Coordinates of N, CA, C and O in Angstrom, one line a residue:
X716 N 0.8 -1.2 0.0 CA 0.0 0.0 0.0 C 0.9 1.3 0.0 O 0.6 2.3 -0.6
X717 N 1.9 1.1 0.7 CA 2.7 2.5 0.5 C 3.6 2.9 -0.6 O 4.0 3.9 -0.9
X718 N 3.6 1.8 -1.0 CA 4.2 1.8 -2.7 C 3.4 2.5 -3.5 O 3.7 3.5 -4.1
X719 N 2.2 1.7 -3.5 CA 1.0 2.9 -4.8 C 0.9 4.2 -4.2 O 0.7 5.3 -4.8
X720 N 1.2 4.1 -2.5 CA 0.8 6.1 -2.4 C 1.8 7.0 -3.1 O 1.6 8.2 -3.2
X721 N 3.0 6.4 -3.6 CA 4.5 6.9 -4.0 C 4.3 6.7 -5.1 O 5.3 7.4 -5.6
X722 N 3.5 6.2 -6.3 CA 3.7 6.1 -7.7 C 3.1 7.1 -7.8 O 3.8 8.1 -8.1
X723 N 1.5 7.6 -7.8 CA 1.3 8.9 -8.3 C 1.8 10.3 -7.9 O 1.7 11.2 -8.8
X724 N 2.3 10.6 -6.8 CA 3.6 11.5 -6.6 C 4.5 11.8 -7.6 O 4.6 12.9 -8.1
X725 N 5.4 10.5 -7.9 CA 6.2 10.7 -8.7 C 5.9 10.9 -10.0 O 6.6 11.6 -10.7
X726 N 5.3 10.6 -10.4 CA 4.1 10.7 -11.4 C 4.1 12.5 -11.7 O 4.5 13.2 -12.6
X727 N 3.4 12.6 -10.6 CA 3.0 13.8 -10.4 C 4.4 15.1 -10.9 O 4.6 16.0 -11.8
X728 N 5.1 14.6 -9.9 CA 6.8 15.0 -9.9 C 7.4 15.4 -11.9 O 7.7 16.4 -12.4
X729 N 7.3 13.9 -12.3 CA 7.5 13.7 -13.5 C 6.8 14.5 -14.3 O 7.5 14.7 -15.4
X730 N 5.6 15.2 -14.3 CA 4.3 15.7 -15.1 C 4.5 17.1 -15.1 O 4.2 17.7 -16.0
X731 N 5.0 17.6 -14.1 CA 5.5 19.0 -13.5 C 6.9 18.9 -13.8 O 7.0 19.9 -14.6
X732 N 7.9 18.5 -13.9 CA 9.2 18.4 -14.5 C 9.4 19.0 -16.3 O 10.0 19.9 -16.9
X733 N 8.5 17.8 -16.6 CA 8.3 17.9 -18.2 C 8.0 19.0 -18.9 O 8.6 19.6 -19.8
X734 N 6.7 19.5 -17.7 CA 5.9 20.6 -18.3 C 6.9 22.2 -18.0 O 7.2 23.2 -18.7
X735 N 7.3 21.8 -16.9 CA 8.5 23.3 -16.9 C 9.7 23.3 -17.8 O 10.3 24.4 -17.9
X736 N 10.3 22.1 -18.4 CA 11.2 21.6 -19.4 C 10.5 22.5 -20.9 O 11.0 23.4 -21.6
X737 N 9.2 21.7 -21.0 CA 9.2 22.2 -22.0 C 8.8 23.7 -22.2 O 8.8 24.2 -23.3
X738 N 8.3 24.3 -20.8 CA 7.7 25.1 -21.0 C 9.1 26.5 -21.0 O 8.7 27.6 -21.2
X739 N 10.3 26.3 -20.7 CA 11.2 26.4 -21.2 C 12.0 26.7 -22.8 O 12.6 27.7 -23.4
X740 N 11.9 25.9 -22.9 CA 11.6 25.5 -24.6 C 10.9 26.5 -25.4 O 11.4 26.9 -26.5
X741 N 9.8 26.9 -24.9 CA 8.8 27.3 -25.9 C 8.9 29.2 -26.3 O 9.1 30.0 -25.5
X742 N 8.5 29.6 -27.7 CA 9.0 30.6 -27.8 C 8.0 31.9 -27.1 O 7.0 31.7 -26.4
X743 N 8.8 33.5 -27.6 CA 7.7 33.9 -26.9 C 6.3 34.6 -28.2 O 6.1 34.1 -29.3
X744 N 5.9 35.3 -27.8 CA 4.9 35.8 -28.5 C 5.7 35.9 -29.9 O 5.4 35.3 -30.9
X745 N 6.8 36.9 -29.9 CA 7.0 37.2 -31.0 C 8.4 36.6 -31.6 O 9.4 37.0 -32.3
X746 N 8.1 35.5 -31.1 CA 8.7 33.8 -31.9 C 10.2 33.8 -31.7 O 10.9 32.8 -32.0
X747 N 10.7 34.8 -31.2 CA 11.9 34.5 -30.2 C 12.2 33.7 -29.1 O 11.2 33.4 -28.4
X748 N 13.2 33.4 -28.8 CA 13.4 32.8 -27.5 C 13.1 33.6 -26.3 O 12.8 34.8 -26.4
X749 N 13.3 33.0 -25.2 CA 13.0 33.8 -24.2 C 14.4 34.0 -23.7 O 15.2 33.1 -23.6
X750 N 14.8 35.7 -23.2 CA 16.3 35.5 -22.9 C 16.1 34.8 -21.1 O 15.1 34.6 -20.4
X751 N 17.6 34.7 -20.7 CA 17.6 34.1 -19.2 C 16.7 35.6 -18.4 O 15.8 35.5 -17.5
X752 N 16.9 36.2 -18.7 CA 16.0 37.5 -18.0 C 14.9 37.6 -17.8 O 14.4 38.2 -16.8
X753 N 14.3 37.0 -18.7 CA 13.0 37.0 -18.8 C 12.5 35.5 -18.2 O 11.6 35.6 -17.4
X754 N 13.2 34.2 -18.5 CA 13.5 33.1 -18.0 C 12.7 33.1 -16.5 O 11.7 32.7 -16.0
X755 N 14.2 33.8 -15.9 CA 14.8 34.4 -14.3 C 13.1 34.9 -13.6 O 12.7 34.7 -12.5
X756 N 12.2 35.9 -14.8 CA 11.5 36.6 -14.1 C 10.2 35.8 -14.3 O 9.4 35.9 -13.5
X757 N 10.0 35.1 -15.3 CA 8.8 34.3 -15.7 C 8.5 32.7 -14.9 O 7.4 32.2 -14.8
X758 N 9.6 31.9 -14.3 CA 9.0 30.6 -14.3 C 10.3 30.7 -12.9 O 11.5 30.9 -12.7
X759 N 9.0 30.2 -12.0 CA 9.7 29.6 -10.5 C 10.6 29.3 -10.7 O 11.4 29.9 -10.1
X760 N 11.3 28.2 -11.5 CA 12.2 27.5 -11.5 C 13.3 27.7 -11.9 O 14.3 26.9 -11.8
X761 N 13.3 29.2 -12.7 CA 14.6 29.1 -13.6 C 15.5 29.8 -12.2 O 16.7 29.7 -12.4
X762 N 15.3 30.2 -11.3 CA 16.2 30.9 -10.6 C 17.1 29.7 -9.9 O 18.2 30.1 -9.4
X763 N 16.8 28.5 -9.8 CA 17.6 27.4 -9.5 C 18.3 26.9 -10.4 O 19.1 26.1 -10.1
X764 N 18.2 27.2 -11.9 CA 19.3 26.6 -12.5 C 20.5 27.4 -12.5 O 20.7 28.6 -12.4
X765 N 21.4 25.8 -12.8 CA 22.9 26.0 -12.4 C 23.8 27.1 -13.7 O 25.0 27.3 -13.7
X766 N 22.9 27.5 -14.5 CA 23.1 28.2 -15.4 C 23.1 30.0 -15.5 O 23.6 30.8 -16.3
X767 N 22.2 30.1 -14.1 CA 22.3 31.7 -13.8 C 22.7 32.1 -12.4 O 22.0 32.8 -11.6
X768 N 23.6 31.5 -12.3 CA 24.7 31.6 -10.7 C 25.8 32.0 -11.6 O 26.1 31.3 -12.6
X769 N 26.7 33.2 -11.2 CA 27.3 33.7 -11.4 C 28.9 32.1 -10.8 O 28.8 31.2 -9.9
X770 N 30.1 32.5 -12.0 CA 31.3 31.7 -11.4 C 31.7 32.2 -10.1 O 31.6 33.3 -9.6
X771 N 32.0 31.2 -9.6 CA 32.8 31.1 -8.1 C 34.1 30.4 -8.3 O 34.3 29.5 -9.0
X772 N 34.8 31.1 -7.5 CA 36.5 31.1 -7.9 C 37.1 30.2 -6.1 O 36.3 30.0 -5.1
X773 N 38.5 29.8 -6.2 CA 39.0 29.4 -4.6 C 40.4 29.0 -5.0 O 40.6 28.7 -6.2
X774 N 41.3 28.8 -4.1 CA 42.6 28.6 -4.0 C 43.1 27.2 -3.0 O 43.3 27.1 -1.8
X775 N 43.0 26.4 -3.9 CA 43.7 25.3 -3.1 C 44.6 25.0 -1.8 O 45.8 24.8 -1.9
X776 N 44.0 24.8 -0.9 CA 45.2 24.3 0.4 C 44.8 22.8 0.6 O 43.7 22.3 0.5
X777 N 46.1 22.0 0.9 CA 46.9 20.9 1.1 C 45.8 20.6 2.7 O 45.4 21.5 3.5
X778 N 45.6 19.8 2.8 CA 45.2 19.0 4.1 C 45.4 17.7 4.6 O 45.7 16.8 3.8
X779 N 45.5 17.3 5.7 CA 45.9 16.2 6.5 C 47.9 15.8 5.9 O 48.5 14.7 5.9
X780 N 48.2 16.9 5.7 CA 49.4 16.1 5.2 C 50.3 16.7 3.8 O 51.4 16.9 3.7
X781 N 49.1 16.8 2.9 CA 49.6 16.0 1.8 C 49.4 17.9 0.9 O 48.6 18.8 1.2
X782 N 50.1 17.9 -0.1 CA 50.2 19.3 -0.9 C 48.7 18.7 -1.9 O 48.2 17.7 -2.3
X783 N 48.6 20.6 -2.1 CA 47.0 20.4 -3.3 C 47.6 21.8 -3.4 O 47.8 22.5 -2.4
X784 N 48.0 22.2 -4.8 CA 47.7 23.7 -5.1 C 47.4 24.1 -6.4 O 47.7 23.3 -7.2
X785 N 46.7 25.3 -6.8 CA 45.9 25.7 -7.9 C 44.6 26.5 -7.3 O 44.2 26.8 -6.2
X786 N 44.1 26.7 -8.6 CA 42.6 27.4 -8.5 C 41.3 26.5 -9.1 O 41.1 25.7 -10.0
X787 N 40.8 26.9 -8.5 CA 39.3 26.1 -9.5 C 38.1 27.3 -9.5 O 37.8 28.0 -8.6
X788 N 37.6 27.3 -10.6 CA 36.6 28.4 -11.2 C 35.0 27.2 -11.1 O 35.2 26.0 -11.5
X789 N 34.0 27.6 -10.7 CA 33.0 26.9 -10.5 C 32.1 27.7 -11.6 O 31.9 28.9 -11.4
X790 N 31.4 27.0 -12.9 CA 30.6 28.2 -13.4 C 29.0 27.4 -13.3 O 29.0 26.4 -12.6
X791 N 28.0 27.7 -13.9 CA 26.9 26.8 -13.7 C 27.0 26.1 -14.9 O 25.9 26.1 -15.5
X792 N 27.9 25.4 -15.5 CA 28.4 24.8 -16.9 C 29.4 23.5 -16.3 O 29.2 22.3 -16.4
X793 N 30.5 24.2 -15.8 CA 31.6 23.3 -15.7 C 32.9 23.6 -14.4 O 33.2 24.7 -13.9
X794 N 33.3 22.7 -14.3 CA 34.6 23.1 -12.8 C 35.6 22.9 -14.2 O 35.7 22.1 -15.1
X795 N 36.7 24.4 -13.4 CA 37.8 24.2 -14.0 C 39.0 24.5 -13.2 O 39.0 25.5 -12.5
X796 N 40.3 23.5 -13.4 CA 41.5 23.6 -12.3 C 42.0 24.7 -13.0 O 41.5 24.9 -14.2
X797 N 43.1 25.5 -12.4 CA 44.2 25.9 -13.1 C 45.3 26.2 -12.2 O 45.2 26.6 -11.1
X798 N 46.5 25.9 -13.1 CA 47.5 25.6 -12.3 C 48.1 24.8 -11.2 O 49.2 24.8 -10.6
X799 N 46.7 23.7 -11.0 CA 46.8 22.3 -10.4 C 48.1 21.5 -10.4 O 49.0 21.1 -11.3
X800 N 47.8 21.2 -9.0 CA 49.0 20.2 -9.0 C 48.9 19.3 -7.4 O 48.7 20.2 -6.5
X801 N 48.8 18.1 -7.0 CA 48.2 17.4 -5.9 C 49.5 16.6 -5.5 O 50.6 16.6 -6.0
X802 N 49.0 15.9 -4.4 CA 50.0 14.7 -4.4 C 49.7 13.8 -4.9 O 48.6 13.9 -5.5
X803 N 50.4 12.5 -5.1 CA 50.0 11.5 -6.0 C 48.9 10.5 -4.9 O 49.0 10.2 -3.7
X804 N 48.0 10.1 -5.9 CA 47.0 9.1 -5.2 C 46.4 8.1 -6.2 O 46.2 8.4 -7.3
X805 N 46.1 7.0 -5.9 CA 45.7 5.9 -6.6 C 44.2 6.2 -7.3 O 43.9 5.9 -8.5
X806 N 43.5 7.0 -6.2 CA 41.8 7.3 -7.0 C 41.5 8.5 -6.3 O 40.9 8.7 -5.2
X807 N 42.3 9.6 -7.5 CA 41.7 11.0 -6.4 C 40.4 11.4 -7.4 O 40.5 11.0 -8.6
X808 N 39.3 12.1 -7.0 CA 38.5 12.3 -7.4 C 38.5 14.0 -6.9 O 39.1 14.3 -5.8
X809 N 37.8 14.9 -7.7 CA 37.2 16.2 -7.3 C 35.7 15.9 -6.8 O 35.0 14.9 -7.2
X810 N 35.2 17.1 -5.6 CA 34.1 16.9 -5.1 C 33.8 18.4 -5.5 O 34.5 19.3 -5.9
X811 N 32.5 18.3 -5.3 CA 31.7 19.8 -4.7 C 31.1 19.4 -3.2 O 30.4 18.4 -3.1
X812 N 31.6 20.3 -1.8 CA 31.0 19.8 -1.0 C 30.8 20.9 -0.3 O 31.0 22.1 -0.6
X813 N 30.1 20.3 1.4 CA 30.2 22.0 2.1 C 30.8 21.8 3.7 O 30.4 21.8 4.8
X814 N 31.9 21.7 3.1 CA 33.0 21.4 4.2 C 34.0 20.5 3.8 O 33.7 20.1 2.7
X815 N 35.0 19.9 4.3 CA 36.4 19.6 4.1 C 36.6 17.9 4.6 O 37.5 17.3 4.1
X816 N 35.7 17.4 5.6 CA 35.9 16.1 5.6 C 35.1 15.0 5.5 O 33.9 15.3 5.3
X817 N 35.2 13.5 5.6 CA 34.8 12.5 5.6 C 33.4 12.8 5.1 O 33.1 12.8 3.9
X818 N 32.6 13.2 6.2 CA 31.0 13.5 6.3 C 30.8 14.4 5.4 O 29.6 14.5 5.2
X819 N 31.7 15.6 4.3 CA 31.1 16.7 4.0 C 30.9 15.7 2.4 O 30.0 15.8 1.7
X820 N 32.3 14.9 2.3 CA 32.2 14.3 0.8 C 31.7 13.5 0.5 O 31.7 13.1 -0.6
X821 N 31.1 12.7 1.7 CA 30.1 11.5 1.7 C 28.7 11.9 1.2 O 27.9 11.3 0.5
X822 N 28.7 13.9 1.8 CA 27.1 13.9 1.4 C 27.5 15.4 -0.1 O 26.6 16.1 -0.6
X823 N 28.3 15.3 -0.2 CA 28.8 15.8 -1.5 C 28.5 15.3 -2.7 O 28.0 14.2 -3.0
X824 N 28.9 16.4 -3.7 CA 28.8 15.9 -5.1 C 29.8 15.3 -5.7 O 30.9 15.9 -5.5
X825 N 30.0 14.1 -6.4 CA 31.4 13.4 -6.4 C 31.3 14.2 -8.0 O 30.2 14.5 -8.4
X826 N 32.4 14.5 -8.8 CA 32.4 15.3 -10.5 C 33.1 14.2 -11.3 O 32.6 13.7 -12.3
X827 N 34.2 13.7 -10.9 CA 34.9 13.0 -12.1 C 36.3 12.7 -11.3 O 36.7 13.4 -10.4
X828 N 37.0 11.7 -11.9 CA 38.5 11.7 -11.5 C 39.3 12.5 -12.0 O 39.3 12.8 -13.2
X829 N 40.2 12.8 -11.0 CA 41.5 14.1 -11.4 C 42.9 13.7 -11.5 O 43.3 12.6 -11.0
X830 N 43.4 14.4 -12.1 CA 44.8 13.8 -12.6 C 45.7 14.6 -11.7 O 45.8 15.8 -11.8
X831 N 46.3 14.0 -11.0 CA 47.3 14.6 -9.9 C 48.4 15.8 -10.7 O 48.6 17.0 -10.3
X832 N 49.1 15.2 -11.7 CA 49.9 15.8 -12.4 C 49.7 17.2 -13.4 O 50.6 17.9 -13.8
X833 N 48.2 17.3 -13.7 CA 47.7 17.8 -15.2 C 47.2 19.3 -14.8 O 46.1 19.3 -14.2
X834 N 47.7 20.5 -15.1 CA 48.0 21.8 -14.9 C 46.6 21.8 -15.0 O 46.0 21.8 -13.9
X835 N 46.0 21.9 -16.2 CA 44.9 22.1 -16.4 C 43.6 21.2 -16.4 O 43.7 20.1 -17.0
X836 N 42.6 21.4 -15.8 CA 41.5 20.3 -15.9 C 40.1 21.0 -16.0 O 39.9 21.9 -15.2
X837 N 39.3 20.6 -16.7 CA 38.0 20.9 -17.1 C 37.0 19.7 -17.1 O 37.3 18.7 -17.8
X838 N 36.0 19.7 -16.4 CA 34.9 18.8 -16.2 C 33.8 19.6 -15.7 O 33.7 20.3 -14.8
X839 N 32.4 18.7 -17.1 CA 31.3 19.4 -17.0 C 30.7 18.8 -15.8 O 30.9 17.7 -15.3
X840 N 29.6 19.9 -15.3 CA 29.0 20.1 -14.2 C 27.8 19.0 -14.6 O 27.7 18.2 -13.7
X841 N 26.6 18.8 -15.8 CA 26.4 18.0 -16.0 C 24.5 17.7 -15.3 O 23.9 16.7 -15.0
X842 N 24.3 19.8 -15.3 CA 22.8 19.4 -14.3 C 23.3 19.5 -12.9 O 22.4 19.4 -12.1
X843 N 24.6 19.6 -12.4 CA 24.7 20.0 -11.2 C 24.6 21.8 -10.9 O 25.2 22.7 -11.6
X844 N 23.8 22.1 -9.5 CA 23.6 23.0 -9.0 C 25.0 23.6 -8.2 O 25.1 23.4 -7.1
X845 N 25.8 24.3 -8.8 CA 27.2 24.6 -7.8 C 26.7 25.7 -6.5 O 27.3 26.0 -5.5
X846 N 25.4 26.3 -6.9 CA 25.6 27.2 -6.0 C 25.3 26.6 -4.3 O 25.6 27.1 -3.2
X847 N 24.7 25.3 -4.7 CA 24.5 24.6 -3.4 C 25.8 24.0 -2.9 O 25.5 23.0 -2.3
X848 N 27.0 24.4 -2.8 CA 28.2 23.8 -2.5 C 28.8 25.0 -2.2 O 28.7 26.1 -2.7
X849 N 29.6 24.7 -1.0 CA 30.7 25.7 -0.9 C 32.4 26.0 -1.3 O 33.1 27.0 -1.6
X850 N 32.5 24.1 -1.1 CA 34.1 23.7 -1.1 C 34.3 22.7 -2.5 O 33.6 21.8 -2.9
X851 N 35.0 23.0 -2.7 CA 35.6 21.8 -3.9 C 37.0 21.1 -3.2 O 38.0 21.7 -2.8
X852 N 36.7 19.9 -3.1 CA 37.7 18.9 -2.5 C 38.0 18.0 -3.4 O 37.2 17.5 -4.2
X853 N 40.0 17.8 -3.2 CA 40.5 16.9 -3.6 C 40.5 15.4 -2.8 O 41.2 15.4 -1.8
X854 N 40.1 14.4 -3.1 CA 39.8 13.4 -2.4 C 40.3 12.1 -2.4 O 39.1 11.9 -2.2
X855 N 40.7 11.2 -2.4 CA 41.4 10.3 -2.6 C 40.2 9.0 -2.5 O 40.1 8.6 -1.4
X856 N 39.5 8.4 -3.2 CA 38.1 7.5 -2.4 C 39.0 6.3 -2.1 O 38.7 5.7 -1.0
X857 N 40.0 5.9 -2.6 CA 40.6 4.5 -1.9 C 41.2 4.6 -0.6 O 41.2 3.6 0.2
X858 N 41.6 5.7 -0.3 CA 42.1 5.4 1.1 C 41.2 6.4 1.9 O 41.7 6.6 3.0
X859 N 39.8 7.2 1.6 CA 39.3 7.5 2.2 C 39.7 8.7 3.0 O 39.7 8.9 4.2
X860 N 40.4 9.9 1.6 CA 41.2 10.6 2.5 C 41.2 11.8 1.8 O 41.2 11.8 0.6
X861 N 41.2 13.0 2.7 CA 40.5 14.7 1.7 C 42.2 15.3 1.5 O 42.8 15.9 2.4
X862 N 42.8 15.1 0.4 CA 44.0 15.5 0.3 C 43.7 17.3 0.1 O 44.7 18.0 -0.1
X863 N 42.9 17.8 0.1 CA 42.9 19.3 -0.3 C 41.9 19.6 -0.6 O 41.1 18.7 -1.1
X864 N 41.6 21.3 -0.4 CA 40.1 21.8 -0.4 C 40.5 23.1 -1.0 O 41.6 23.7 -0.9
X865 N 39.5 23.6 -1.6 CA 39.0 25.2 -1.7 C 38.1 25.9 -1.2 O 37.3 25.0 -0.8
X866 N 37.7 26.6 -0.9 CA 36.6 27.1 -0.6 C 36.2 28.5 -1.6 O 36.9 29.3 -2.0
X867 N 35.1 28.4 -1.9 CA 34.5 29.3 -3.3 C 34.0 29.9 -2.8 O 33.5 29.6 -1.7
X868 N 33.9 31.4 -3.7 CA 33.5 32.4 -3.2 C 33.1 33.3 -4.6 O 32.7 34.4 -4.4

């Protein structure tokens, strides 16, 4: 019984998703698009996309140990390193999180694996919300360990 009370919800969820998707989509009177301005001022929803949050910028520090240095630029598109450089680790991964350890990147956004060595790194955001995050963490998931953080601003 508590299963069917949860399918028309989602249902529901799904029906309202679609309908602001497409209503998105659609042009305006005078068969143009709608710009984000209008977007921003017309439909509940557009003020949550990750697309009209201004970039958020931070500077790498080293934690528990181990060196992390560089910048990362957060835009509502894509994270990007620059001038990166870590210690070496078997499976370091970049986070979006809102804080610096164990608990922050458990309930964080995990983005993609990073290359310890590679100056430069770019990875799309992908439908992720950045403005809900504060910190971007360097993380290691095999040994379960936050080699370095940013904090954005």
């Amino acid at each position: 019984m508590r299963r069917s009370a949860l399918v028309p919800s989602s249902i529901g969820v799904a029906v309202l998703a679609l309908g602001l998707t497409l209503a998105g989509c659609s042009s305006t009177p005078g068969g143009s698009s709608p710009s984000a301005d209008t977007m921003s001022s017309s439909s509940p929803m557009a003020s949550s996309s990750p697309m009209d949050h201004p970039s958020m910028t931070g500077t790498f520090m080293g934690l528990n140990g181990k060196a992390v240095k560089g910048t990362v630029t957060v835009s509502g598109s894509e994270l990007v390193l620059s001038g990166f450089s870590s210690d070496e680790g078997p499976d370091l991964h970049v986070y979006l999180t809102n804080g610096t350890d164990e608990a922050a990147v458990s309930a964080g956004k995990q983005i993609d694996a990073v290359a310890f060595d590679k100056d430069s790194q770019t990875f799309p955001l992908n439908g992720v919300d950045p403005s809900m995050y504060k910190d971007v963490v360097i993380h290691c998931d095999k040994a379960k360990a936050v080699f370095g953080a940013a904090a954005l601003s």
